[in-house]
PDB file of C-alpha atoms in Angstrom:
ATOM      1  CA  UNK A   1      55.888  91.798  98.301  1.00  0.00           C
ATOM      2  CA  UNK A   2      56.371  92.275 102.516  1.00  0.00           C
ATOM      3  CA  UNK A   3      59.905  90.416 101.920  1.00  0.00           C
ATOM      4  CA  UNK A   4      60.786  92.717  99.447  1.00  0.00           C
ATOM      5  CA  UNK A   5      60.786  96.026 102.317  1.00  0.00           C
ATOM      6  CA  UNK A   6      61.724  93.770 104.908  1.00  0.00           C
ATOM      7  CA  UNK A   7      64.529  93.835 107.265  1.00  0.00           C
ATOM      8  CA  UNK A   8      65.364  91.676 109.804  1.00  0.00           C
ATOM      9  CA  UNK A   9      67.309  94.211 111.884  1.00  0.00           C
ATOM     10  CA  UNK A  10      64.523  96.279 113.091  1.00  0.00           C
ATOM     11  CA  UNK A  11      61.899  92.847 113.511  1.00  0.00           C
ATOM     12  CA  UNK A  12      60.991  93.711 117.202  1.00  0.00           C
ATOM     13  CA  UNK A  13      60.377  90.423 117.890  1.00  0.00           C
ATOM     14  CA  UNK A  14      64.480  89.645 116.777  1.00  0.00           C
ATOM     15  CA  UNK A  15      65.697  91.731 118.563  1.00  0.00           C
ATOM     16  CA  UNK A  16      66.685  89.402 121.184  1.00  0.00           C
ATOM     17  CA  UNK A  17      69.186  87.871 119.245  1.00  0.00           C
ATOM     18  CA  UNK A  18      70.538  90.941 117.748  1.00  0.00           C
ATOM     19  CA  UNK A  19      71.061  92.221 121.569  1.00  0.00           C
ATOM     20  CA  UNK A  20      73.580  89.560 121.366  1.00  0.00           C
ATOM     21  CA  UNK A  21      76.997  90.934 121.845  1.00  0.00           C
ATOM     22  CA  UNK A  22      78.541  88.400 119.557  1.00  0.00           C
ATOM     23  CA  UNK A  23      75.756  89.149 117.090  1.00  0.00           C
ATOM     24  CA  UNK A  24      76.044  92.942 117.255  1.00  0.00           C
ATOM     25  CA  UNK A  25      79.995  92.826 117.073  1.00  0.00           C
ATOM     26  CA  UNK A  26      79.220  90.808 113.948  1.00  0.00           C
ATOM     27  CA  UNK A  27      76.657  93.276 112.581  1.00  0.00           C
ATOM     28  CA  UNK A  28      79.218  96.317 113.151  1.00  0.00           C
ATOM     29  CA  UNK A  29      81.676  94.399 111.478  1.00  0.00           C
ATOM     30  CA  UNK A  30      80.344  93.924 108.540  1.00  0.00           C
ATOM     31  CA  UNK A  31      78.804  97.742 108.417  1.00  0.00           C
ATOM     32  CA  UNK A  32      75.168  97.033 108.817  1.00  0.00           C
ATOM     33  CA  UNK A  33      75.243  99.000 112.257  1.00  0.00           C
ATOM     34  CA  UNK A  34      77.423 101.581 114.065  1.00  0.00           C
ATOM     35  CA  UNK A  35      79.226 101.131 116.580  1.00  0.00           C
ATOM     36  CA  UNK A  36      75.922 103.219 118.462  1.00  0.00           C
ATOM     37  CA  UNK A  37      73.276 100.415 117.191  1.00  0.00           C
ATOM     38  CA  UNK A  38      72.068 102.859 114.643  1.00  0.00           C
ATOM     39  CA  UNK A  39      70.503 100.927 111.553  1.00  0.00           C
ATOM     40  CA  UNK A  40      72.689 102.001 107.962  1.00  0.00           C
ATOM     41  CA  UNK A  41      70.602 102.429 105.067  1.00  0.00           C
ATOM     42  CA  UNK A  42      71.519 100.516 102.411  1.00  0.00           C
ATOM     43  CA  UNK A  43      72.284 102.863 100.483  1.00  0.00           C
ATOM     44  CA  UNK A  44      75.017 103.760 103.084  1.00  0.00           C
ATOM     45  CA  UNK A  45      76.116 100.376 102.997  1.00  0.00           C
ATOM     46  CA  UNK A  46      76.528  99.767  99.548  1.00  0.00           C
ATOM     47  CA  UNK A  47      78.878 103.339  99.299  1.00  0.00           C
ATOM     48  CA  UNK A  48      80.743 101.895 102.221  1.00  0.00           C
ATOM     49  CA  UNK A  49      81.534  98.621 100.569  1.00  0.00           C
ATOM     50  CA  UNK A  50      82.335  99.830  97.630  1.00  0.00           C
ATOM     51  CA  UNK A  51      84.763 102.402  99.193  1.00  0.00           C
ATOM     52  CA  UNK A  52      86.014  99.819 101.462  1.00  0.00           C
ATOM     53  CA  UNK A  53      86.954  97.657  98.002  1.00  0.00           C
ATOM     54  CA  UNK A  54      88.385 100.397  96.318  1.00  0.00           C
ATOM     55  CA  UNK A  55      90.807 100.331  99.673  1.00  0.00           C
ATOM     56  CA  UNK A  56      91.626  97.152  99.299  1.00  0.00           C
ATOM     57  CA  UNK A  57      91.965  97.540  95.123  1.00  0.00           C
ATOM     58  CA  UNK A  58      94.487 100.530  96.117  1.00  0.00           C
ATOM     59  CA  UNK A  59      96.389  98.187  98.730  1.00  0.00           C
ATOM     60  CA  UNK A  60      96.575  95.346  96.003  1.00  0.00           C
ATOM     61  CA  UNK A  61      97.498  97.401  93.565  1.00  0.00           C
ATOM     62  CA  UNK A  62     100.622  99.128  96.194  1.00  0.00           C
ATOM     63  CA  UNK A  63     101.745  96.037  97.415  1.00  0.00           C
ATOM     64  CA  UNK A  64     102.482  94.325  93.896  1.00  0.00           C
ATOM     65  CA  UNK A  65     103.734  97.728  92.379  1.00  0.00           C
ATOM     66  CA  UNK A  66     106.209  97.246  95.365  1.00  0.00           C
ATOM     67  CA  UNK A  67     107.086  93.401  95.285  1.00  0.00           C
ATOM     68  CA  UNK A  68     107.858  94.371  91.547  1.00  0.00           C
ATOM     69  CA  UNK A  69     110.111  96.865  92.634  1.00  0.00           C
ATOM     70  CA  UNK A  70     112.092  94.644  95.023  1.00  0.00           C
ATOM     71  CA  UNK A  71     112.336  92.047  92.120  1.00  0.00           C
ATOM     72  CA  UNK A  72     113.835  94.725  90.094  1.00  0.00           C
ATOM     73  CA  UNK A  73     116.435  96.029  92.598  1.00  0.00           C
ATOM     74  CA  UNK A  74     117.547  92.482  93.767  1.00  0.00           C
ATOM     75  CA  UNK A  75     117.731  92.177  90.056  1.00  0.00           C
ATOM     76  CA  UNK A  76     120.720  95.187  89.015  1.00  0.00           C
ATOM     77  CA  UNK A  77     122.161  93.886  92.378  1.00  0.00           C
ATOM     78  CA  UNK A  78     122.478  90.755  91.294  1.00  0.00           C
ATOM     79  CA  UNK A  79     123.814  92.168  87.766  1.00  0.00           C
ATOM     80  CA  UNK A  80     126.315  94.339  89.473  1.00  0.00           C
ATOM     81  CA  UNK A  81     128.054  91.832  91.898  1.00  0.00           C
ATOM     82  CA  UNK A  82     127.668  89.743  88.657  1.00  0.00           C
ATOM     83  CA  UNK A  83     129.264  92.719  86.283  1.00  0.00           C
ATOM     84  CA  UNK A  84     131.657  93.515  89.704  1.00  0.00           C
ATOM     85  CA  UNK A  85     132.947  89.012  89.530  1.00  0.00           C
ATOM     86  CA  UNK A  86     134.038  89.245  86.095  1.00  0.00           C
ATOM     87  CA  UNK A  87     136.071  92.808  85.275  1.00  0.00           C
ATOM     88  CA  UNK A  88     138.314  91.122  89.105  1.00  0.00           C
ATOM     89  CA  UNK A  89     138.579  87.778  86.867  1.00  0.00           C
ATOM     90  CA  UNK A  90     139.283  89.704  83.888  1.00  0.00           C
ATOM     91  CA  UNK A  91     141.758  91.648  85.851  1.00  0.00           C
ATOM     92  CA  UNK A  92     143.376  88.901  87.805  1.00  0.00           C
ATOM     93  CA  UNK A  93     143.497  87.474  84.116  1.00  0.00           C
ATOM     94  CA  UNK A  94     145.469  90.270  82.952  1.00  0.00           C
ATOM     95  CA  UNK A  95     147.518  90.244  85.894  1.00  0.00           C
ATOM     96  CA  UNK A  96     148.750  87.371  85.196  1.00  0.00           C
ATOM     97  CA  UNK A  97     149.242  87.615  80.864  1.00  0.00           C
ATOM     98  CA  UNK A  98     151.765  90.431  82.061  1.00  0.00           C
ATOM     99  CA  UNK A  99     153.511  88.381  84.586  1.00  0.00           C
ATOM    100  CA  UNK A 100     153.963  85.885  82.543  1.00  0.00           C
ATOM    101  CA  UNK A 101     155.322  88.610  79.855  1.00  0.00           C
ATOM    102  CA  UNK A 102     157.427  89.832  82.439  1.00  0.00           C
ATOM    103  CA  UNK A 103     159.189  86.751  82.995  1.00  0.00           C
ATOM    104  CA  UNK A 104     159.700  85.426  79.421  1.00  0.00           C
TER     105      UNK A 104
END
C-alpha cells in the first residue's frame, strides 16, 4: 500500500544521493526535476513526455518527407540528363545522315 505512493525523490534518507551533481543532471534531463530542483508532478511529467514523443514523431516525419523529396528530385534530374543525352545522340545521328545524303 505504501509503495504505491512512495516517491524516492522526497525520501529524506536519499537526499544526499539526489544532491549529487551527476544524479541531479540525470534527473533534469529525464524530466523528473526542474532546473531549480522542483520535483515535477507525475501528470506534468507524462504530459511533457507526450509532447517530446510527438515532437520527435513530427521531426521524423519531416525528415522522411525531405528525404523522399530529395530522392524524387534526384530521379527527375537523372531522367532529364538521360533525355538530353538521347536528344544529343539523335541530333548527331541525324547530322551524320544528312551529311551522307549530301555527299551522295
